[in-house]
Tab-separated table of C-alpha atoms in Angstrom:
chain	number	residue	atom	x	y	z
A	1497	MET	CA	162.136	16.825	112.729
A	1498	MET	CA	161.937	17.298	116.463
A	1499	LEU	CA	162.429	20.818	117.796
A	1500	LYS	CA	163.929	20.815	121.274
A	1501	VAL	CA	162.906	23.939	123.162
A	1502	PRO	CA	164.102	24.354	126.754
A	1503	THR	CA	161.491	25.197	129.361
A	1504	GLU	CA	163.393	28.340	130.338
A	1505	LEU	CA	163.058	29.669	126.785
A	1506	LEU	CA	159.295	29.113	126.808
A	1507	VAL	CA	158.943	30.905	130.136
A	1508	LEU	CA	161.070	33.782	128.832
A	1509	LEU	CA	158.949	34.003	125.662
A	1510	SER	CA	155.765	34.108	127.740
A	1511	LEU	CA	157.228	36.854	129.926
A	1512	MET	CA	158.213	38.906	126.877
A	1513	ILE	CA	154.697	38.592	125.429
A	1514	ASP	CA	153.214	39.770	128.737
A	1515	LEU	CA	155.545	42.762	128.856
A	1516	PHE	CA	154.711	43.648	125.262
A	1517	LEU	CA	150.964	43.533	125.976
A	1518	ILE	CA	151.455	45.789	128.993
A	1519	PHE	CA	153.440	48.192	126.797
A	1520	LEU	CA	150.627	48.317	124.233
A	1521	LEU	CA	148.049	48.936	126.952
A	1522	LEU	CA	150.109	51.815	128.347
A	1523	LEU	CA	150.482	53.246	124.825
A	1524	PHE	CA	146.726	53.118	124.334
A	1525	ILE	CA	146.067	54.811	127.685
A	1526	ARG	CA	148.623	57.507	126.875
A	1527	ARG	CA	147.008	58.302	123.529
A	1528	ALA	CA	143.548	58.406	125.072
A	1529	ASN	CA	144.782	60.779	127.802
A	1530	ARG	CA	146.442	62.980	125.202
A	1531	LEU	CA	143.165	63.264	123.320
A	1532	GLN	CA	141.334	64.188	126.489
A	1533	ARG	CA	143.859	66.842	127.496
A	1534	ASN	CA	144.245	68.531	124.137
A	1535	PRO	CA	140.831	68.809	122.567
A	1536	LYS	CA	140.916	71.021	119.486
A	1537	PRO	CA	138.009	73.391	119.670
A	1538	ILE	CA	136.210	73.820	116.426
A	1539	GLN	CA	134.942	77.333	115.883
A	1540	GLY	CA	131.340	77.915	115.081
A	1541	THR	CA	129.990	74.788	116.791
A	1542	ASP	CA	128.487	74.252	120.132
A	1543	LEU	CA	129.784	72.172	123.032
A	1544	GLY	CA	127.682	69.081	122.157
A	1545	ASP	CA	129.142	68.933	118.647
A	1546	ILE	CA	132.666	69.263	120.022
A	1547	ALA	CA	132.038	66.414	122.474
A	1548	ALA	CA	130.602	64.223	119.693
A	1549	GLN	CA	133.561	64.941	117.421
A	1550	THR	CA	136.000	64.253	120.251
A	1551	ARG	CA	134.240	60.993	121.031
A	1552	GLU	CA	134.336	60.030	117.374
A	1553	LYS	CA	138.063	60.844	117.121
A	1554	ALA	CA	138.760	58.857	120.299
A	1555	GLN	CA	136.885	55.877	118.882
A	1556	VAL	CA	138.788	56.089	115.604
A	1557	MET	CA	142.070	56.385	117.493
A	1558	ALA	CA	141.165	53.439	119.740
A	1559	ARG	CA	140.309	51.320	116.687
A	1560	GLU	CA	143.643	52.220	115.097
A	1561	VAL	CA	145.565	51.334	118.236
A	1562	LEU	CA	143.683	48.076	118.654
A	1563	THR	CA	144.231	47.207	114.982
A	1564	GLU	CA	147.952	47.907	115.288
A	1565	ALA	CA	148.134	45.947	118.521
A	1566	SER	CA	146.279	42.970	117.060
A	1567	GLU	CA	148.553	42.969	113.986
A	1568	ILE	CA	151.612	42.942	116.241
A	1569	ILE	CA	150.256	40.470	118.797
A	1570	GLU	CA	148.779	37.913	116.379
A	1571	PRO	CA	152.114	36.488	115.110
A	1572	ILE	CA	153.462	36.431	118.653
A	1573	LEU	CA	150.413	34.523	119.869
A	1574	GLU	CA	150.756	32.040	117.004
A	1575	ALA	CA	154.432	31.515	117.831
A	1576	SER	CA	153.676	31.030	121.515
A	1577	LYS	CA	150.858	28.619	120.672
A	1578	SER	CA	153.124	26.520	118.465
A	1579	ALA	CA	155.860	26.612	121.142
A	1580	ALA	CA	153.358	25.467	123.778
A	1581	MET	CA	152.161	22.627	121.533
A	1582	GLU	CA	155.767	21.565	120.893
A	1583	PHE	CA	156.482	21.694	124.620
A	1584	GLU	CA	153.430	19.533	125.330
A	1585	ARG	CA	154.537	17.034	122.676
A	1586	LEU	CA	158.032	16.857	124.193
A	1587	VAL	CA	156.607	16.311	127.681
A	1588	GLN	CA	154.394	13.478	126.402
A	1589	GLU	CA	157.351	11.940	124.557
A	1590	LYS	CA	159.481	12.045	127.703
A	1591	GLN	CA	156.671	10.483	129.728
A	1592	THR	CA	156.372	7.685	127.176
A	1593	LEU	CA	160.121	7.062	127.291
A	1594	THR	CA	160.050	7.050	131.088
A	1595	ARG	CA	157.235	4.476	131.124
A	1596	LYS	CA	159.128	2.251	128.658
A	1597	LEU	CA	162.307	2.489	130.741
A	1598	ASP	CA	160.367	1.664	133.917
A	1599	GLN	CA	158.813	-1.388	132.270
A	1600	SER	CA	162.182	-2.520	130.950
A	1601	LEU	CA	163.835	-2.082	134.346
A	1602	ASP	CA	160.980	-3.914	136.067
A	1603	SER	CA	161.338	-6.889	133.717
A	1604	LYS	CA	165.103	-6.959	134.266
A	1605	ILE	CA	164.658	-6.801	138.032
A	1606	ILE	CA	162.205	-9.703	137.858
A	1607	SER	CA	164.696	-11.692	135.752
A	1608	ILE	CA	167.498	-10.973	138.213
A	1609	ASN	CA	165.294	-12.004	141.139
A	1610	LEU	CA	164.442	-15.265	139.382
A	1611	LEU	CA	168.119	-15.928	138.702
A	1612	LEU	CA	168.972	-15.178	142.320
A	1613	SER	CA	166.299	-17.531	143.609
A	1614	ARG	CA	167.581	-20.261	141.277
A	1615	ALA	CA	171.124	-19.614	142.467
A	1616	ASN	CA	169.991	-19.822	146.097
A	1617	THR	CA	168.211	-23.090	145.386
A	1618	LEU	CA	171.272	-24.524	143.655
A	1619	TYR	CA	173.502	-23.317	146.464
A	1620	SER	CA	171.337	-24.949	149.111
A	1621	GLN	CA	171.303	-28.193	147.068
A	1622	LEU	CA	175.094	-28.103	146.761
A	1623	GLU	CA	175.438	-27.375	150.449
A	1624	ASN	CA	173.211	-30.328	151.295
A	1625	GLN	CA	175.235	-32.568	148.983
A	1626	HIS	CA	178.436	-31.285	150.549
A	1627	LYS	CA	177.141	-32.064	154.041
A	1628	SER	CA	176.020	-35.514	153.011
A	1629	LEU	CA	179.461	-36.186	151.474
A	1630	LEU	CA	181.157	-34.979	154.633
A	1631	ASN	CA	178.955	-37.230	156.737
A	1632	ALA	CA	179.733	-40.221	154.492
A	1633	LEU	CA	183.522	-39.775	154.813
A	1634	PRO	CA	185.517	-41.145	157.693
A	1635	LYS	CA	186.406	-38.613	160.391
A	1636	GLY	CA	189.915	-37.905	159.060
A	1637	GLY	CA	188.628	-37.292	155.520
A	1638	SER	CA	186.069	-34.698	156.591
A	1639	ALA	CA	188.858	-32.544	158.049
A	1640	PHE	CA	190.352	-32.284	154.548
A	1641	PHE	CA	187.091	-30.953	153.117
A	1642	HIS	CA	186.482	-28.558	155.988
A	1643	LYS	CA	189.853	-26.959	155.435
A	1644	GLU	CA	189.016	-23.723	153.596
A	1645	THR	CA	186.475	-25.252	151.222
A	1646	ASP	CA	183.545	-23.119	152.158
A	1647	LEU	CA	183.136	-20.811	149.185
A	1648	LEU	CA	181.496	-17.949	151.030
A	1649	ASP	CA	184.177	-17.919	153.702
A	1650	GLN	CA	186.851	-17.896	151.023
A	1651	GLN	CA	185.189	-14.974	149.220
A	1652	GLN	CA	184.868	-13.083	152.475
A	1653	ARG	CA	188.559	-13.645	153.242
A	1654	ILE	CA	189.457	-12.299	149.771
A	1655	ILE	CA	187.376	-9.166	150.385
A	1656	ASP	CA	188.820	-8.710	153.895
A	1657	LEU	CA	192.387	-8.940	152.607
A	1658	TYR	CA	191.573	-6.588	149.746
A	1659	TYR	CA	190.242	-4.021	152.215
A	1660	GLN	CA	193.489	-4.398	154.147
A	1661	LYS	CA	195.171	-2.903	151.037
A	1662	MET	CA	196.717	-6.137	149.801
A	1663	ASP	CA	197.160	-6.549	146.064
A	1664	VAL	CA	195.648	-9.389	144.023
A	1665	ASP	CA	198.879	-11.389	143.739
A	1666	THR	CA	199.488	-11.332	147.490
A	1667	ILE	CA	195.914	-12.416	148.243
A	1668	ALA	CA	196.132	-15.252	145.689
A	1669	GLU	CA	199.436	-16.442	147.158
A	1670	ARG	CA	198.275	-16.244	150.775
A	1671	LEU	CA	194.992	-18.143	150.160
A	1672	SER	CA	196.504	-20.535	147.570
A	1673	ILE	CA	193.896	-19.778	144.942
A	1674	PRO	CA	194.232	-18.625	141.307
A	1675	ARG	CA	194.862	-14.942	140.687
A	1676	ARG	CA	191.925	-14.724	138.239
A	1677	GLU	CA	189.513	-15.995	140.846
A	1678	VAL	CA	190.698	-13.321	143.294
A	1679	SER	CA	190.283	-10.631	140.613
A	1680	LEU	CA	186.800	-11.890	139.761
A	1681	VAL	CA	185.644	-11.818	143.398
A	1682	ILE	CA	187.024	-8.280	143.915
A	1683	ASP	CA	185.511	-6.972	140.659
A	1684	LEU	CA	182.097	-8.423	141.494
A	1685	LYS	CA	182.197	-6.943	144.987
A	1686	GLU	CA	183.022	-3.473	143.601
A	1687	LYS	CA	180.182	-3.741	141.074
A	1688	PHE	CA	177.720	-4.736	143.778
A	1689	ILE	CA	178.839	-1.783	145.907
A	1690	ALA	CA	178.433	0.577	142.915
A	1691	MET	CA	174.915	-0.803	142.265
A	1692	GLU	CA	173.944	-0.282	145.895
A	1693	LYS	CA	175.213	3.305	145.856
A	1694	SER	CA	173.251	4.111	142.683
A	1695	ARG	CA	169.943	3.072	144.242
């Protein structure tokens, strides 16, 4: 089971642990100062014995505070350690996914480039065949083929009319081409524009 912990939560947890440690340190300093300010004189002993007893009490008190602090801090440190390990695992998982996506996109881009180069080759072959056919026809016959047969010009006219706010039916009627072909050219153009904007 994967535990998803936001980065903000981990930062907040770390901040809370820091504040708690500062609180414990202040508590320890306060208790030590209290012991220094209020020494209880023991009657019948000299000043050296009082100092030794005070030192001993301060050491016992410091051990108690440190023991309490370590008992409180230990589970928090374990929780923060496990949260940090989980965060590291999530970061590595995201990096792995990113690498896989990059590789997949690279292979698709290469495939698209290959398809485009094939299409360009086929287009140039068709264009050469078209020119050779036009050259083989008598002069009157070539005028028939020149009349709005260039595919790129026709597509550009469709796009121009579409940008002039004409609907698909009007464009199809004006250029004497099927409505589906007009729709296909417009849809492809919009998809290409969307792809360019997303880059």
